[in-house]
Short mmCIF file of C-alpha atoms in Angstrom, two decimals:
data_model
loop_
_atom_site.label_atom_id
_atom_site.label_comp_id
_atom_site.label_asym_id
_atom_site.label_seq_id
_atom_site.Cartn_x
_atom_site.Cartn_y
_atom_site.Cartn_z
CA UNK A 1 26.17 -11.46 6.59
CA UNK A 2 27.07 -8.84 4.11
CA UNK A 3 24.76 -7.57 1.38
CA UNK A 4 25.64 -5.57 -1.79
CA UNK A 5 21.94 -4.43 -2.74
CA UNK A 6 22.25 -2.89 -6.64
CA UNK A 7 19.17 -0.94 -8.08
CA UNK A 8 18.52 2.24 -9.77
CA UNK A 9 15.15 2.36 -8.26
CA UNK A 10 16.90 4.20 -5.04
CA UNK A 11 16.43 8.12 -3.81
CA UNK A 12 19.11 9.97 -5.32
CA UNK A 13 20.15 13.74 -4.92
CA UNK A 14 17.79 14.34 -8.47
CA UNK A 15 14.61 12.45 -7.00
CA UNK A 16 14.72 12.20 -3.73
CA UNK A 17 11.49 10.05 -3.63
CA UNK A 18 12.24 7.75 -6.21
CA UNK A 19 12.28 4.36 -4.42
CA UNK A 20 11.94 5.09 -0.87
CA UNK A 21 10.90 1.84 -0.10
CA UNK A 22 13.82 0.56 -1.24
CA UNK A 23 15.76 2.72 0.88
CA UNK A 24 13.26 1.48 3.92
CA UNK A 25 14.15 -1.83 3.22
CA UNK A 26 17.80 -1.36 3.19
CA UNK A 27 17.64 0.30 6.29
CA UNK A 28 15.99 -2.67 7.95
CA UNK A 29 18.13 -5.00 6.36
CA UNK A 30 21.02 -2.87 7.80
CA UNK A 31 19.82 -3.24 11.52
CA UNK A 32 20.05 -7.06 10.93
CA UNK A 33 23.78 -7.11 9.03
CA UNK A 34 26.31 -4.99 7.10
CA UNK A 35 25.06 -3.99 3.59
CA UNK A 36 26.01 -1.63 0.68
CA UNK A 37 24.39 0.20 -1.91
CA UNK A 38 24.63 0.70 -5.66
CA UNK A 39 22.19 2.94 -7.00
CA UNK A 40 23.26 3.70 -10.91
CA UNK A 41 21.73 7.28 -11.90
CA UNK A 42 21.06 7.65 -15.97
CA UNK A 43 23.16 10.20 -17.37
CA UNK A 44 19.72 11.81 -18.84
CA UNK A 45 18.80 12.64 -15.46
CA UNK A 46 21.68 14.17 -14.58
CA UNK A 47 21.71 16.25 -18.10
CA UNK A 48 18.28 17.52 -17.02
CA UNK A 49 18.86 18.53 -13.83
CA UNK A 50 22.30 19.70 -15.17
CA UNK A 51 20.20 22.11 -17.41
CA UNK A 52 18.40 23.55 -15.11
CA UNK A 53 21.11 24.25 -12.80
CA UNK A 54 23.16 25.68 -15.24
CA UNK A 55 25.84 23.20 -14.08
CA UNK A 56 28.38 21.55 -17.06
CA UNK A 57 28.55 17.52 -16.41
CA UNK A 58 31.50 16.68 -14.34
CA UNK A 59 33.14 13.85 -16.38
CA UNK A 60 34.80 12.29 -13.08
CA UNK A 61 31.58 12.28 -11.45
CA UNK A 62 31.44 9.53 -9.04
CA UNK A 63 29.20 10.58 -5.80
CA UNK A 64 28.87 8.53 -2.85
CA UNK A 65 26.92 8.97 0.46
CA UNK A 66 27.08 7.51 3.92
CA UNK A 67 24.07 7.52 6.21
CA UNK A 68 23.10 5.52 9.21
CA UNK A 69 26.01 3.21 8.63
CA UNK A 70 24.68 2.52 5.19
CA UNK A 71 27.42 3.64 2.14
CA UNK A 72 25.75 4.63 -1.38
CA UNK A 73 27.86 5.02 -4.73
CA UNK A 74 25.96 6.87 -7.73
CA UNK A 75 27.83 5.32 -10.61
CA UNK A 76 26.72 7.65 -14.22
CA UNK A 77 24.49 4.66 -16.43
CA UNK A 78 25.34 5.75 -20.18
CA UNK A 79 23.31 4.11 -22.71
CA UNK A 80 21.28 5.20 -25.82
CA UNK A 81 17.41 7.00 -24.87
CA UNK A 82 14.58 4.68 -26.10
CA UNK A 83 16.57 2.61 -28.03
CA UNK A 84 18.19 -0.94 -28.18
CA UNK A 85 16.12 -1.30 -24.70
CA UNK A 86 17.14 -5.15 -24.85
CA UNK A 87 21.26 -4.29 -24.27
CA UNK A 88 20.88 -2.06 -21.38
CA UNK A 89 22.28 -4.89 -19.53
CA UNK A 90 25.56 -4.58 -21.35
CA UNK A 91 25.30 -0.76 -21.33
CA UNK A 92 24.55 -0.43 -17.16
CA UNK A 93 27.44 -3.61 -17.14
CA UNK A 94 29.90 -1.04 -18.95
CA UNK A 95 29.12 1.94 -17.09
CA UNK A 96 29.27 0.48 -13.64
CA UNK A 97 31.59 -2.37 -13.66
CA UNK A 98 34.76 -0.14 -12.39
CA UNK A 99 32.35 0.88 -9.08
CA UNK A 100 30.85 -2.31 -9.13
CA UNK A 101 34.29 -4.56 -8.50
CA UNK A 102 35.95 -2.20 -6.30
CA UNK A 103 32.86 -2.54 -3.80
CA UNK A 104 33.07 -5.70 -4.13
CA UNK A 105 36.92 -6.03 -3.51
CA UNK A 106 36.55 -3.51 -0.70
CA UNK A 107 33.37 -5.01 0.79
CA UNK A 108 33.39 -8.77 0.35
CA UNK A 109 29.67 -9.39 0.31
CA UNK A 110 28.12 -12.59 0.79
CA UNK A 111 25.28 -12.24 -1.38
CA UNK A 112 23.86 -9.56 -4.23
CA UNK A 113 21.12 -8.30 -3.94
CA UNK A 114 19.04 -6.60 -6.66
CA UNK A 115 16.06 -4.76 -7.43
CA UNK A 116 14.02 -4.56 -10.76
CA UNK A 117 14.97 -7.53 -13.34
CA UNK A 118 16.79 -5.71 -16.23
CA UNK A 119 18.81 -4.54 -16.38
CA UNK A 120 19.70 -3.73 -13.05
CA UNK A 121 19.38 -8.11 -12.30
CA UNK A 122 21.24 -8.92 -15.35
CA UNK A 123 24.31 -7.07 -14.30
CA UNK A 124 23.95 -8.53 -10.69
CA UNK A 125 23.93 -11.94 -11.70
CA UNK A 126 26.64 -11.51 -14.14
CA UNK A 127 29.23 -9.83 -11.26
CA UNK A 128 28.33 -12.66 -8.97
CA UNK A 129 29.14 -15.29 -11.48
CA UNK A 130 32.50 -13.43 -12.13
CA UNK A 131 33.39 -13.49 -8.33
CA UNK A 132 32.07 -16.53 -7.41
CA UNK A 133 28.70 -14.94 -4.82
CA UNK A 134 24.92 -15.77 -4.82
CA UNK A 135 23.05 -13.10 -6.63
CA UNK A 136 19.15 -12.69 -5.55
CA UNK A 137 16.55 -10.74 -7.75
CA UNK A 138 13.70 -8.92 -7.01
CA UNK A 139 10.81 -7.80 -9.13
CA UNK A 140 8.72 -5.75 -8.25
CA UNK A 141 6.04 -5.63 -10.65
CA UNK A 142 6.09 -3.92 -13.82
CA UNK A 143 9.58 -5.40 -14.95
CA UNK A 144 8.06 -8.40 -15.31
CA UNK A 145 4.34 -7.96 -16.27
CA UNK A 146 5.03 -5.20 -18.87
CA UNK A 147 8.41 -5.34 -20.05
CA UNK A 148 7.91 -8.98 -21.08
CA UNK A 149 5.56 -7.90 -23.35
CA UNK A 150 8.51 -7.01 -25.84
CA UNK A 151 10.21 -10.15 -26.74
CA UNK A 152 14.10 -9.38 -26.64
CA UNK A 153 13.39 -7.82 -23.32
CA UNK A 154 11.40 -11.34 -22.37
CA UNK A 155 13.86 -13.60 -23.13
CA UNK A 156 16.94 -10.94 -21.67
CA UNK A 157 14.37 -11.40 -18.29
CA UNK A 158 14.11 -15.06 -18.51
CA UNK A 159 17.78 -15.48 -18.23
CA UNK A 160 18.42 -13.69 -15.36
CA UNK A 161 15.27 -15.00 -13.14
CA UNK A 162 17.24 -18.63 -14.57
CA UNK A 163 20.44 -17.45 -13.93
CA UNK A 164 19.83 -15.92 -10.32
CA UNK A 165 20.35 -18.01 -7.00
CA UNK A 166 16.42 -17.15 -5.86
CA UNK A 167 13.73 -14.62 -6.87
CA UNK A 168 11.98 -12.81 -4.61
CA UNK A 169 7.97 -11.04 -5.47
CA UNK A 170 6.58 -8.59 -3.63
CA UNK A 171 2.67 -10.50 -4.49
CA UNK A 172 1.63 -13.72 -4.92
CA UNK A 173 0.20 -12.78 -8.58
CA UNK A 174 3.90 -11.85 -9.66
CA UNK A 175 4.79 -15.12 -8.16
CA UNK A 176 2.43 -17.17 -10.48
CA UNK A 177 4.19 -14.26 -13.72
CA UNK A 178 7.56 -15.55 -12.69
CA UNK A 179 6.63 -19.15 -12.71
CA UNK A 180 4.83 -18.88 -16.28
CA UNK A 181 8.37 -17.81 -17.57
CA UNK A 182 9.43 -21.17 -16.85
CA UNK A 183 10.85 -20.93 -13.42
CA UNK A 184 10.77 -23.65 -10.73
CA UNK A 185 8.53 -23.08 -8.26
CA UNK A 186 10.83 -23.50 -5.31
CA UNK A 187 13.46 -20.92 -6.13
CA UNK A 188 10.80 -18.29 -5.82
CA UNK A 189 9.84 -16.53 -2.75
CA UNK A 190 7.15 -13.82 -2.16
CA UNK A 191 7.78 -11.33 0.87
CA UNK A 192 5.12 -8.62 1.25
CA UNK A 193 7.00 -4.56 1.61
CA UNK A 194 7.06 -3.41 4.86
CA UNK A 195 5.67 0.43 6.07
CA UNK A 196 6.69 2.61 8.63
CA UNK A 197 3.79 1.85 11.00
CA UNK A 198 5.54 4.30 13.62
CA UNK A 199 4.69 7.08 11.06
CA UNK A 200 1.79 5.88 9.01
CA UNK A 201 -0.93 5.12 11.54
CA UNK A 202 -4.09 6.43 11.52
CA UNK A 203 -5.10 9.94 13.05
CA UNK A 204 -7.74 12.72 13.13
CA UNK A 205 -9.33 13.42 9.82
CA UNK A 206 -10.04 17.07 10.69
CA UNK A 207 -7.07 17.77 12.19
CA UNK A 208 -5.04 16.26 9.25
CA UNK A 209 -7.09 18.69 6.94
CA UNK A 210 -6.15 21.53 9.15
CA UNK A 211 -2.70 21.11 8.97
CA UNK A 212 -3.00 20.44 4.98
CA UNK A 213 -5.29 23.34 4.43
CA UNK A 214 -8.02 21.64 3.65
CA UNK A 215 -11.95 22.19 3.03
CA UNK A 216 -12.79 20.21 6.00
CA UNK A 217 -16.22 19.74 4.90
CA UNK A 218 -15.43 19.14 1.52
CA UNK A 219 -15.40 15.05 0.39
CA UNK A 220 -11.37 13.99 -0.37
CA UNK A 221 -10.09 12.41 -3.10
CA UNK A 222 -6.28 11.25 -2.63
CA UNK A 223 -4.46 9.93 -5.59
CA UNK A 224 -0.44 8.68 -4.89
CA UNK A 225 2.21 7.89 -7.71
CA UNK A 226 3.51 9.32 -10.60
CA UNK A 227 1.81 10.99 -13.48
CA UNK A 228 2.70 8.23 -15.87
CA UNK A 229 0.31 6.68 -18.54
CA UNK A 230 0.38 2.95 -16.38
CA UNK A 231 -0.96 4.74 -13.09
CA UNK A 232 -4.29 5.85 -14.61
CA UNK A 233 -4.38 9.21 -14.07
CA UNK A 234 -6.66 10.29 -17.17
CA UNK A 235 -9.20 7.68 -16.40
CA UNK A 236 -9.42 9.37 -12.79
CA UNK A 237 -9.92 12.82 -14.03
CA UNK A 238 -12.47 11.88 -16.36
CA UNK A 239 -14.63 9.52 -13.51
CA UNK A 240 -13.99 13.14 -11.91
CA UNK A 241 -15.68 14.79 -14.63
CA UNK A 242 -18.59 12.46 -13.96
CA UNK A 243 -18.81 12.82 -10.07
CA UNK A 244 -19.14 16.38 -10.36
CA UNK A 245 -22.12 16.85 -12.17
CA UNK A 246 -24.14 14.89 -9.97
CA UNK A 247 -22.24 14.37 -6.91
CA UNK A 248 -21.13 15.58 -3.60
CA UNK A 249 -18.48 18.73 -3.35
CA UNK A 250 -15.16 17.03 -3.42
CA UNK A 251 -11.87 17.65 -4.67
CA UNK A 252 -9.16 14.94 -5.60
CA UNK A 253 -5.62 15.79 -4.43
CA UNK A 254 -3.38 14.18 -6.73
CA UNK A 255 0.03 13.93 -5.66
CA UNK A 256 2.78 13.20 -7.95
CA UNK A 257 5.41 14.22 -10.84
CA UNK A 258 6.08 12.97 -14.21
CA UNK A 259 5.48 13.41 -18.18
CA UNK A 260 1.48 13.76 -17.66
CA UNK A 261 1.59 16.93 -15.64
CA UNK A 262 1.04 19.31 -18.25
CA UNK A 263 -1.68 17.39 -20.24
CA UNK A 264 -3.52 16.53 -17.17
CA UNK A 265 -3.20 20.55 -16.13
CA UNK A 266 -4.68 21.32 -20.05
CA UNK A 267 -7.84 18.58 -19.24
CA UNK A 268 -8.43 20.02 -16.33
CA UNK A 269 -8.95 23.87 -17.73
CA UNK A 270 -10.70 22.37 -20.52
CA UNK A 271 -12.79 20.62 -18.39
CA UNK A 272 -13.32 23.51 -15.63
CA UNK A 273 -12.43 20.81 -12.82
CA UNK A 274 -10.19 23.81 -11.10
CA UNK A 275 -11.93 22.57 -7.52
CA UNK A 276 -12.66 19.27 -8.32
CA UNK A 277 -8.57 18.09 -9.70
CA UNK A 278 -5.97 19.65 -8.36
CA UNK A 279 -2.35 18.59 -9.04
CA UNK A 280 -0.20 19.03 -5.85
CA UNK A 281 2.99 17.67 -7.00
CA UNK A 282 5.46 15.32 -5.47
CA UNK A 283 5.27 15.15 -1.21
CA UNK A 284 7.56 14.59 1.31
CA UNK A 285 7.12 11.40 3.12
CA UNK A 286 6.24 13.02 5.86
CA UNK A 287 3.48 14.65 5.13
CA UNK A 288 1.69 11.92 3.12
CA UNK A 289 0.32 10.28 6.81
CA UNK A 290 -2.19 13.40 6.60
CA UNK A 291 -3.18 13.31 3.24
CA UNK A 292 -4.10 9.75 3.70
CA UNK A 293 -5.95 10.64 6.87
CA UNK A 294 -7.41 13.36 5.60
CA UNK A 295 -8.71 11.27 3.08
CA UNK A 296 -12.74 9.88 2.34
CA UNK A 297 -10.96 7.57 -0.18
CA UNK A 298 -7.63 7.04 -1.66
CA UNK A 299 -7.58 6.22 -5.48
CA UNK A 300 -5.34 4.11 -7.01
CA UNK A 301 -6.36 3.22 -11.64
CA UNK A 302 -3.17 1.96 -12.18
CA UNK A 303 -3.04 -0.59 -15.50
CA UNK A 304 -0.74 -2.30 -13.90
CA UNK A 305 0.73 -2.97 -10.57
CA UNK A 306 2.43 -5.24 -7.91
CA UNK A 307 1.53 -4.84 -4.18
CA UNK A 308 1.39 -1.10 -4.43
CA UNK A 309 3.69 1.24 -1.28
CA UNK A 310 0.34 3.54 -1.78
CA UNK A 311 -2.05 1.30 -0.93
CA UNK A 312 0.18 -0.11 2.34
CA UNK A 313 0.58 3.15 3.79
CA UNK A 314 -3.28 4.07 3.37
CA UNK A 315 -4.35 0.98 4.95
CA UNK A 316 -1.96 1.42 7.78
CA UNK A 317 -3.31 5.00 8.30
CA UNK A 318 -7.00 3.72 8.26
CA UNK A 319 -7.94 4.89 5.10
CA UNK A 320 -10.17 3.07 2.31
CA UNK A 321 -9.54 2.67 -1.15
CA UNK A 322 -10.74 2.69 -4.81
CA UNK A 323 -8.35 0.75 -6.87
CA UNK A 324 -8.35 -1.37 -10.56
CA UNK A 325 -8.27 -5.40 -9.98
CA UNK A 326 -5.03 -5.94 -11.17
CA UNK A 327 -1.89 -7.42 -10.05
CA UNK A 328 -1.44 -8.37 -6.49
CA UNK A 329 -3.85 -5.24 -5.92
CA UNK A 330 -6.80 -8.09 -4.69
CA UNK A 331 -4.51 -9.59 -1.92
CA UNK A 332 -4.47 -6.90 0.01
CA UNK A 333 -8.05 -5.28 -0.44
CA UNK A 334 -10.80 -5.76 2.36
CA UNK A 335 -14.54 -6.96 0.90
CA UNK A 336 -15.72 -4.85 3.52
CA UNK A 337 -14.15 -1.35 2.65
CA UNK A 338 -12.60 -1.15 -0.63
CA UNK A 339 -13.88 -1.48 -3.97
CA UNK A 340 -11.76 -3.10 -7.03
CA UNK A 341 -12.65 -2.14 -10.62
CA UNK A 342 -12.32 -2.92 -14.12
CA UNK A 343 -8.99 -0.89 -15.14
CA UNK A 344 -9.26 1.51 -17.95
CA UNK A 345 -13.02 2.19 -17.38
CA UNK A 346 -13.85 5.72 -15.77
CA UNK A 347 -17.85 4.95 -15.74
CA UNK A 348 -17.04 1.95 -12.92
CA UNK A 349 -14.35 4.30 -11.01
CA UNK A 350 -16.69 7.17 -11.14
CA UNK A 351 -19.75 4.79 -9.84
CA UNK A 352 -17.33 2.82 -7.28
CA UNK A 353 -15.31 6.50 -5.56
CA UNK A 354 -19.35 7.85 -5.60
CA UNK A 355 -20.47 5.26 -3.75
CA UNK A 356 -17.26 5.42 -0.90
CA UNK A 357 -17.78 9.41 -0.89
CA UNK A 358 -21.86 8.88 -0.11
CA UNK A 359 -20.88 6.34 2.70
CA UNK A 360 -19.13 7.00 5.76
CA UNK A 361 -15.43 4.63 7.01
CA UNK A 362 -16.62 2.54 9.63
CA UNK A 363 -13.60 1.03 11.28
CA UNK A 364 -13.28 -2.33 11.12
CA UNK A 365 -10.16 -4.87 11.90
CA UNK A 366 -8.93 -5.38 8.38
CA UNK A 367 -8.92 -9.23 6.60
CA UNK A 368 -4.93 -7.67 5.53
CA UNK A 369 -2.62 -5.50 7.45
CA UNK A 370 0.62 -4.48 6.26
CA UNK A 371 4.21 -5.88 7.43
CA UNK A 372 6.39 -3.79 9.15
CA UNK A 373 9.95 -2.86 7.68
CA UNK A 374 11.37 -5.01 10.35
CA UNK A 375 9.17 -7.76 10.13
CA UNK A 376 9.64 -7.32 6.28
CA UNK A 377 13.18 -7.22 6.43
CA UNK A 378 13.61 -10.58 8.89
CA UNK A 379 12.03 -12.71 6.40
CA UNK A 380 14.06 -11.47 3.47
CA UNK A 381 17.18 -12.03 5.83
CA UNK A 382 16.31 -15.52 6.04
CA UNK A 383 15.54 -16.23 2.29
CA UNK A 384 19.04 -14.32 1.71
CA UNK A 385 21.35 -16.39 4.39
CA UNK A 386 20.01 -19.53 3.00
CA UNK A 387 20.66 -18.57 -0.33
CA UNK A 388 24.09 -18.20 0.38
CA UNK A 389 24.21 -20.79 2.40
CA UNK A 390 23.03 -23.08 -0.40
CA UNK A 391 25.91 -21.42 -2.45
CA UNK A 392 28.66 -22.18 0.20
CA UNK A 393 27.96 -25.81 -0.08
CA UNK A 394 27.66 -26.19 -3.61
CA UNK A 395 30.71 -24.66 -3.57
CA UNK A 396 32.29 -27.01 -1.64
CA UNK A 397 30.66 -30.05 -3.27
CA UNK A 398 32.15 -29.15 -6.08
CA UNK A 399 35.94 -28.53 -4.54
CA UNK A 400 34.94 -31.71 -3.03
CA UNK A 401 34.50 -33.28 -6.05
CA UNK A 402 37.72 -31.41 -8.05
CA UNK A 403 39.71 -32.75 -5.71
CA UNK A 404 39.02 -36.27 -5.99
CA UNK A 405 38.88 -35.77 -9.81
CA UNK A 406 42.80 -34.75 -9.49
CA UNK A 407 43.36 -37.63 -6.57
CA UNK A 408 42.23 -40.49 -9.53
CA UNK A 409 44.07 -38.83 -12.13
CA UNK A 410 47.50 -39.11 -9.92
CA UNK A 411 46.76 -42.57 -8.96
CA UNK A 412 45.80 -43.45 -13.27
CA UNK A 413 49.63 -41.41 -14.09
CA UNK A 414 51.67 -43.27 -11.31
CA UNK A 415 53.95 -46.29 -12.99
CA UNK A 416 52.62 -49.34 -12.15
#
């Protein structure tokens, strides 16, 4: 089987770590069967990093990479910044089409496969109508518990999870979202991510902390994800605030970029939490098995969230959690070592990460452990070949049925 697999969610030369478990899954995928990748970069990204190269835009700029056997085109996405958010459909359609059909042409896929529902889905569904293939759409969270909330964008998401051959959710709590948008129940499918349990698996606390340069008798903190309002970054630094005037010594490691790096950096003068919050930037994924290890508890106040990457890779490296009761968050958590709070409320994160700090990990066999990429990746396979499967015939049901439509009307126009 062939898959074309479109998403901007993808690592790109300008964030490397932007969607590596998309790129994980890929790679699985492309153990199992021939696939190609699509991965649109916005044309304000490229002006940014642009400017700080001091590099002009290259109007003919159409970048492609090959690795492991897996091709990747960077079509430019033009559309307008915070604005008309409910037409980015037609604006990634426009600005990728010319890429889009000539991988297409070149690659003859069997099925599309896309990730995040608009607009990256809309324009999936819409090239696999125009050349006659199954298109599959994946949500992974947000796009469909927060973008919803606008109504243009709702109904532009509604369309494609109608329009699309299956859906597939990464929790069973975006499973029962899709379904309140009016969406039968059997054309939705819910495959937990996989993790790299080759590289995140647990390992020596003190020895992680060693190589991190760590306080190794200081209590950990580790916070993963970006430092956007949704991840709850504030309301961690002010339950810090709170641990440290009656708590243990700790510091919390957050690790991360985005727009709240430089307000978080002003709280955290303001509020003389120098040891306490410390903001260590983006990581390579290979060092993020030791800061999970090196862990007492990983943190995780998102607002919102699906089956969170973070919260995988801790539990695979043996590491507890902290984390708001939202989402598909509650699947995964163990009774008997994490704690699930109220989002939005540092007084109950401050009183939950207090309580994991005072009270040493016992290890325990988990009530949830996390896929594999492989294991991840077969179950997808199957949901996708039977998908286009399911296409194939309908296709030929409905030659079937052409055909004896223009048999009768030869045998109504012969002369009697």
């Amino acid at each position: 089987m062939k898959i074309l697999f479109l998403s901007n969610v993808f690592p790109n030369s300008q964030h490397p770590g932007k969607g590596t478990f998309n790129a994980a899954m890929m790679q699985s995928l492309g153990e199992l069967h021939q696939t190609h990748v699509i991965s649109p970069v916005a044309w304000v990204d490229e002006c940014s990093s642009r400017v700080s190269q001091r590099t002009r835009l290259d109007p003919d700029w159409l970048p492609f990479e090959a690795a492991n056997g897996m091709r990747v085109d960077y079509p430019r996405f033009y559309y307008p910044p915070k604005m008309l958010h409910q037409h980015y459909g037609q604006f990634l359609y426009w600005s990728i089409r010319s890429t889009l059909n000539r991988a297409i042409a070149r690659f003859q896929p069997d099925v599309i496969l896309s990730y995040w529902l608009h607009p990256d889905g809309e324009v999936a569904v819409r090239a696999a109508r125009e050349h006659g293939i199954p298109a599959v759409v994946m949500t992974g969270g947000s796009d469909v518990l927060l973008l919803t909330r606008n109504r243009h964008r709702r109904r532009a998401i509604q369309s494609v999870l109608q329009q699309s051959d299956a859906v597939i959710t990464v929790s069973q709590d975006i499973e029962a979202a899709v379904q309140k948008l009016q969406i039968h129940p059997e054309k939705i499918h819910t495959v937990y991510r996989g993790v790299d349990r080759s590289r995140f698996c647990p390992g020596d606390q003190r020895a992680a902390r060693e190589r991190l340069g760590l306080d190794p008798d200081r209590k950990v903190i580790v916070s993963v994800g970006r430092l956007e309002p949704v991840k709850g970054h504030t309301v961690l630094l002010e339950a810090c605030k709170k641990i440290s005037k009656q708590g243990p010594a700790f510091t919390c490691y957050v690790l991360g970029n985005g727009s709240l790096h430089s307000r978080l950096n002003q709280k955290v003068t303001e509020y003389g939490l120098d040891k306490y919050f410390q903001l260590q930037g983006s990581q390579p994924q290979s060092r993020l098995p030791d800061w999970y290890r090196a862990a007492d508890v990983v943190a995780l106040p998102s607002l919102s969230e699906g089956v969170p990457n973070v919260l995988l890779e801790a539990i695979s490296c043996g590491s507890r959690f902290v984390a708001s009761r939202v989402g598909g968050i509650p699947e995964i958590a163990d009774p008997l070592q994490d704690r699930l709070v109220t989002p939005n409320n540092p007084q109950l994160l401050a009183d939950a990460l207090s309580g994991m700090l005072a009270v040493p990990a016992i290890p325990e066999q988990r009530v949830f452990e996390p896929l594999t990429w492989q294991e991840s990746a077969v179950q997808l396979s199957q949901i996708l070949s039977d998908c286009s499967t399911r296409y194939s015939a309908g296709l030929t049901e409905q030659q079937k049925s052409r055909s004896s439509y223009r048999r009768k009307n030869r045998k109504l126009r012969q002369p009697v």
